[in-house]
Short mmCIF file of C-alpha atoms in Angstrom, two decimals:
data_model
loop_
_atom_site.label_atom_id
_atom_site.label_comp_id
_atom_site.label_asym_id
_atom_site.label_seq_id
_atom_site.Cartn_x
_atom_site.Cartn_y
_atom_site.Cartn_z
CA UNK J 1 23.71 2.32 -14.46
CA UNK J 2 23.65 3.74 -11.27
CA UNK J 3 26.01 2.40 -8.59
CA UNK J 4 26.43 3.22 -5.06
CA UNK J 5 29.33 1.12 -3.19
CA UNK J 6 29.97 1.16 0.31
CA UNK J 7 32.27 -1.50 2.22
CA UNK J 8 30.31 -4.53 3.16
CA UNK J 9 31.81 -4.83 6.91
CA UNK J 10 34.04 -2.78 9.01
CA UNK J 11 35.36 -3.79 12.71
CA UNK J 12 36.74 -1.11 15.62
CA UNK J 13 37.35 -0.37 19.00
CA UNK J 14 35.21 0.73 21.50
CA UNK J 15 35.99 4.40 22.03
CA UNK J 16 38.14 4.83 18.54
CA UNK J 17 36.86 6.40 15.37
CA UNK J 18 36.16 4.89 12.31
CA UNK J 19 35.13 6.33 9.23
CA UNK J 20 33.05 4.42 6.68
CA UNK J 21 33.48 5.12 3.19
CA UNK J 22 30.53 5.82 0.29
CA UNK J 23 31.51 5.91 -3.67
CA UNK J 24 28.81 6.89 -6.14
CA UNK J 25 28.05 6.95 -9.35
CA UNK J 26 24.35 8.03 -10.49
CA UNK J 27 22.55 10.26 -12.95
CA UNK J 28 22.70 13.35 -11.55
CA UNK J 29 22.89 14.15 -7.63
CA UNK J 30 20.87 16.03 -5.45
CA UNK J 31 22.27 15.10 -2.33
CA UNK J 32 23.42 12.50 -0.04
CA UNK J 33 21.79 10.81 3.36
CA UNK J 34 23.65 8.34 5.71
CA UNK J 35 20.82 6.26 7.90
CA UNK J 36 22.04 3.94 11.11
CA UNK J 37 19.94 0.77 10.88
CA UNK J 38 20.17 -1.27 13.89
CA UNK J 39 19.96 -5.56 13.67
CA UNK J 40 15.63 -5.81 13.02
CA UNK J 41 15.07 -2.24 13.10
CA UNK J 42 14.19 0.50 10.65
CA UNK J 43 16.94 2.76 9.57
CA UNK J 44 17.07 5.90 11.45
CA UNK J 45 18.23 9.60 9.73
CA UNK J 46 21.99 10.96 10.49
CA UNK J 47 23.19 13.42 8.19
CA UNK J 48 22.31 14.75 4.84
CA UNK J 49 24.90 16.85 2.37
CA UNK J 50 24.09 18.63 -0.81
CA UNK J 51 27.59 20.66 -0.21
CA UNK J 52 30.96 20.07 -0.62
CA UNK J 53 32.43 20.04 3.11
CA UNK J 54 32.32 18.35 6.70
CA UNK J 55 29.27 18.60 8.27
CA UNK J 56 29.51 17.78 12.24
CA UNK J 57 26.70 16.56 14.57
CA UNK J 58 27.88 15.94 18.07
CA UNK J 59 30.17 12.33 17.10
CA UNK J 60 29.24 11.84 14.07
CA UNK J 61 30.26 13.93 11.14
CA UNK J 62 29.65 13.48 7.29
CA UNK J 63 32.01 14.45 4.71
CA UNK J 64 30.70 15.01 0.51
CA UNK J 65 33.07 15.58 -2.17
CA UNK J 66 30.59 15.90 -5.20
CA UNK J 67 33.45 16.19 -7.78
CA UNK J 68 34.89 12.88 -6.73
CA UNK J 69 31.22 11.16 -6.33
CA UNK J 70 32.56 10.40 -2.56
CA UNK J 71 31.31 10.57 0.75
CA UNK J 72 32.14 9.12 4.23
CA UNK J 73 30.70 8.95 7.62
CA UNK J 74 33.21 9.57 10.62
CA UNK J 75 32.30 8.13 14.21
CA UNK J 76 34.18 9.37 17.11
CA UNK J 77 34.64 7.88 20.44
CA UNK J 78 32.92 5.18 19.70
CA UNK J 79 30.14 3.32 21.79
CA UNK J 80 28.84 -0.18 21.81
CA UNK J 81 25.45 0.95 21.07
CA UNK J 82 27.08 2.22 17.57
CA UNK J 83 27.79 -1.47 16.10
CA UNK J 84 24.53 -1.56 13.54
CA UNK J 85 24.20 -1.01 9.99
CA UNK J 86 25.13 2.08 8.03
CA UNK J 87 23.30 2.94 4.91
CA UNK J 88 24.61 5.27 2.25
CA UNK J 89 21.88 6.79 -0.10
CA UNK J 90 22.03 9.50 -2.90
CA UNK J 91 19.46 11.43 -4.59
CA UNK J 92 19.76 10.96 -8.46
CA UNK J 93 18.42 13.49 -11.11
CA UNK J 94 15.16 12.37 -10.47
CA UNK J 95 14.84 12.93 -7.12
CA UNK J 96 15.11 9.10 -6.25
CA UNK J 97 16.65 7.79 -3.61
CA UNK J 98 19.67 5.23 -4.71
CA UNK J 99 20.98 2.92 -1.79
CA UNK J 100 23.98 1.29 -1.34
CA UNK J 101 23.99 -2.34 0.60
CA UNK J 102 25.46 -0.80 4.12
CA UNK J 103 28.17 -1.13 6.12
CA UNK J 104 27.85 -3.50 9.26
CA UNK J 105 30.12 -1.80 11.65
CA UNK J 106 31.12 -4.42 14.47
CA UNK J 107 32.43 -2.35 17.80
CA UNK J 108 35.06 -4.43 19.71
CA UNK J 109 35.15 -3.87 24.13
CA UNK U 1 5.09 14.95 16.17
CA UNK U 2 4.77 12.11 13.60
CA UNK U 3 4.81 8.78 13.94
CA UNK U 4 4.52 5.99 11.71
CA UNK U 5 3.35 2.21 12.44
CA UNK U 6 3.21 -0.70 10.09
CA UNK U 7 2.39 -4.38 11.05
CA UNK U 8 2.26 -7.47 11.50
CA UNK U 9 5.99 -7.08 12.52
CA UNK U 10 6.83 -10.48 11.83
CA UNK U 11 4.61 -13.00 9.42
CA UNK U 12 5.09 -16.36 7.79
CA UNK U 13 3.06 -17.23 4.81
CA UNK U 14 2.63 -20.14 2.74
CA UNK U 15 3.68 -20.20 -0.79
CA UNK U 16 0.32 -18.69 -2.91
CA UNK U 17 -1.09 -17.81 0.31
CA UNK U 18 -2.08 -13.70 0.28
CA UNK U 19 -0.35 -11.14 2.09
CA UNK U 20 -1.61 -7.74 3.50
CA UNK U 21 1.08 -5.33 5.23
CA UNK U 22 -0.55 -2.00 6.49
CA UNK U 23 1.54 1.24 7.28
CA UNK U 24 -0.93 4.03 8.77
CA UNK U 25 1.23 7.96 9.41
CA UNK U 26 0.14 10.44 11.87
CA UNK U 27 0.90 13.95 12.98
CA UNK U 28 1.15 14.68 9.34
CA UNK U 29 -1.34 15.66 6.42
CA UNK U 30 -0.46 14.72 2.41
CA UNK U 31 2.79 12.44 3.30
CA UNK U 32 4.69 11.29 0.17
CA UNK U 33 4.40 6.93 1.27
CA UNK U 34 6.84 4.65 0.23
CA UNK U 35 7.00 0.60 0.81
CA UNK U 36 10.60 -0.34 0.73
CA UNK U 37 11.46 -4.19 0.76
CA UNK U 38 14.97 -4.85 2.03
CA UNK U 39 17.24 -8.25 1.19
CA UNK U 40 20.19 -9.51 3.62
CA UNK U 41 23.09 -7.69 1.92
CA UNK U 42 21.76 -5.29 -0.27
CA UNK U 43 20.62 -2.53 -0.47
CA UNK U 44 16.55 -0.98 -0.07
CA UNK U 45 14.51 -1.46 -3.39
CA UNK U 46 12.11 0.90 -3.51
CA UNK U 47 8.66 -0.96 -4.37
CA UNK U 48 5.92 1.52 -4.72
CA UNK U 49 5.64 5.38 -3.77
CA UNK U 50 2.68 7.33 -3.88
CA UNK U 51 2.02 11.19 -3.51
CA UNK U 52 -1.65 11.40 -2.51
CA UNK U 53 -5.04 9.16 -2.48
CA UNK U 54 -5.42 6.94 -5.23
CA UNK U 55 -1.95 7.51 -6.79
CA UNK U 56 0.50 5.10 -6.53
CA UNK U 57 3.62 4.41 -8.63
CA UNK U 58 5.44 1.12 -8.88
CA UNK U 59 9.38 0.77 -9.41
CA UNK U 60 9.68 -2.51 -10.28
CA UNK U 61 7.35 -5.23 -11.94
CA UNK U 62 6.26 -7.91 -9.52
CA UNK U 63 3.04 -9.46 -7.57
CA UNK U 64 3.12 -7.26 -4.86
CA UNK U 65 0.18 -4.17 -5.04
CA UNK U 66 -0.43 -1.79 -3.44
CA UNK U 67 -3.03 0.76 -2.24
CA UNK U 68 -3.47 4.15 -1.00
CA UNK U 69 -7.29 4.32 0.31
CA UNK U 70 -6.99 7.02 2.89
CA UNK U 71 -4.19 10.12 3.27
CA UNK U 72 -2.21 8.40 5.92
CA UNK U 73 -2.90 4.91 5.27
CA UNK U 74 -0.66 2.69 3.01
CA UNK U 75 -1.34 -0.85 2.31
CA UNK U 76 0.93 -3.31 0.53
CA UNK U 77 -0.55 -6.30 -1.08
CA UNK U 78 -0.21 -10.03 -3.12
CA UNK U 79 -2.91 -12.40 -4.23
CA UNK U 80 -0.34 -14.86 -4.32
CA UNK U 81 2.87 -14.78 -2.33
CA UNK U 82 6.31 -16.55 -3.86
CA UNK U 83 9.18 -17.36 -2.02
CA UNK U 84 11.12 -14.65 -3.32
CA UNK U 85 8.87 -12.09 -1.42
CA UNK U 86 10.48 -13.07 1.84
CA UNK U 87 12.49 -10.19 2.69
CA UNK U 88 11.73 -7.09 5.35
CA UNK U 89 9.65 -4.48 4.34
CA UNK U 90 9.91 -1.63 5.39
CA UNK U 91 6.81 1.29 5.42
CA UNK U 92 8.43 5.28 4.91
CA UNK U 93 6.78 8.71 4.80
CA UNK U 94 8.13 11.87 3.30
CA UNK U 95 7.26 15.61 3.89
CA UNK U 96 5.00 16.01 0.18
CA UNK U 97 6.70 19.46 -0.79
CA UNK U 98 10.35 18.80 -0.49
CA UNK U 99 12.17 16.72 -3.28
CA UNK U 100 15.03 15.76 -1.19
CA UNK U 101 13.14 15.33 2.15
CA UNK U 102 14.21 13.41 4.79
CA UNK U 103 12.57 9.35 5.38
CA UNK U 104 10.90 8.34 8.47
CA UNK U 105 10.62 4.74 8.72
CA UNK U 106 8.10 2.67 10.39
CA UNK U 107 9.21 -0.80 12.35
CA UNK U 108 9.51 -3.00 9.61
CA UNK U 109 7.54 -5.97 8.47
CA UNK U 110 9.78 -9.38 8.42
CA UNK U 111 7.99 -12.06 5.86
CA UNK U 112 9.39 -15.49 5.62
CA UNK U 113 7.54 -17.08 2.50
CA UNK U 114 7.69 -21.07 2.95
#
């Protein structure tokens, strides 16, 4: 089957980083999103990675290891506003989106 | 630029009462729709997707419809809602000729089935 596991809760400190982890295992891959989903709201598009390698984007940056099935999103300097949600999602051979549960990331004054 | 807008935002239903969520996309011509229902800790099920007018294409076997009757409009359905249904749904629209596009989510539709 095709499994996509992310940690269920994480907590930091305002202006540390934290990086939330994403483990996969699916038929075939064709890429992999991260999506910030605030409490009520819709998930909203962060980073995408087809490549091996860091990709940056201002604070956040998103890492893909395709060999090891592994991915994680890094937040810098963390904000208050960044405590939501964060959804892991891969594209399987099909071109269907998997999604993992999300991590609720709880940011501490 | 795009947007997307589904409502109601929030709705609560009966048991065997009907439901009708609508999701309407502008800015855009031949979207690939999707109606996503999300429960509290996991993760999105994708419910139906459809590519163009008319076509739609369910993932998983339920009493939930739904319909495609114009190119931007997207309307999820039941005859006879079950308390299972509650959940949020969410409303999504892909660029049509990219496989690995990018989802734009509309505001979400919370249903509490009673």
């Amino acid at each position: 089957g095709q499994n996509i596991d992310q940690p269920t809760e994480m907590t930091a400190t305002e202006g540390a980083i934290v990086q939330i982890n994403c483990t996969y295992q699916t038929s075939g891959f064709n890429g992999l999103f991260w999506y910030q989903q605030h409490a009520g709201e819709a998930p909203t598009f962060l980073s995408y990675n087809v490549l091996d390698g860091l990709e940056e984007k201002g604070r956040f940056s998103s890492f893909l290891s395709r060999s090891k099935g592994y991915s994680y999103l890094l937040l810098k300097e963390l904000q208050m506003k960044d405590s939501a949600s964060y959804l892991c999602a891969v594209v399987d051979s099909n071109y269907q989106l998997i999604w993992g549960a999300g991590t609720k990331l709880i940011i501490k004054p | 630029s795009q947007t997307i807008h589904q409502w109601p935002a929030t709705l609560v239903q009966p048991v065997g009462s009907p439901l009708s969520l609508e999701c309407t996309v502008e800015g855009t011509s031949n979207p690939n729709l999707y109606w996503y229902r999300q429960a509290a800790g996991r993760g999105l099920q994708l419910l139906f997707y459809s590519v163009g007018i008319g076509q739609i294409s369910s993932e998983v076997p339920q009493n939930l419809s739904a319909s495609r009757p114009q190119d931007r409009q997207f309307i999820l359905s039941s005859k006879k809602l079950l308390l299972s249904d509650s959940g949020f749904y969410l409303c999504a629209w892909s660029v049509s000729d990219r496989d690995t596009g990018e989802l734009f989510f509309g505001e979400g539709s919370r249903l509490t089935v009673l």
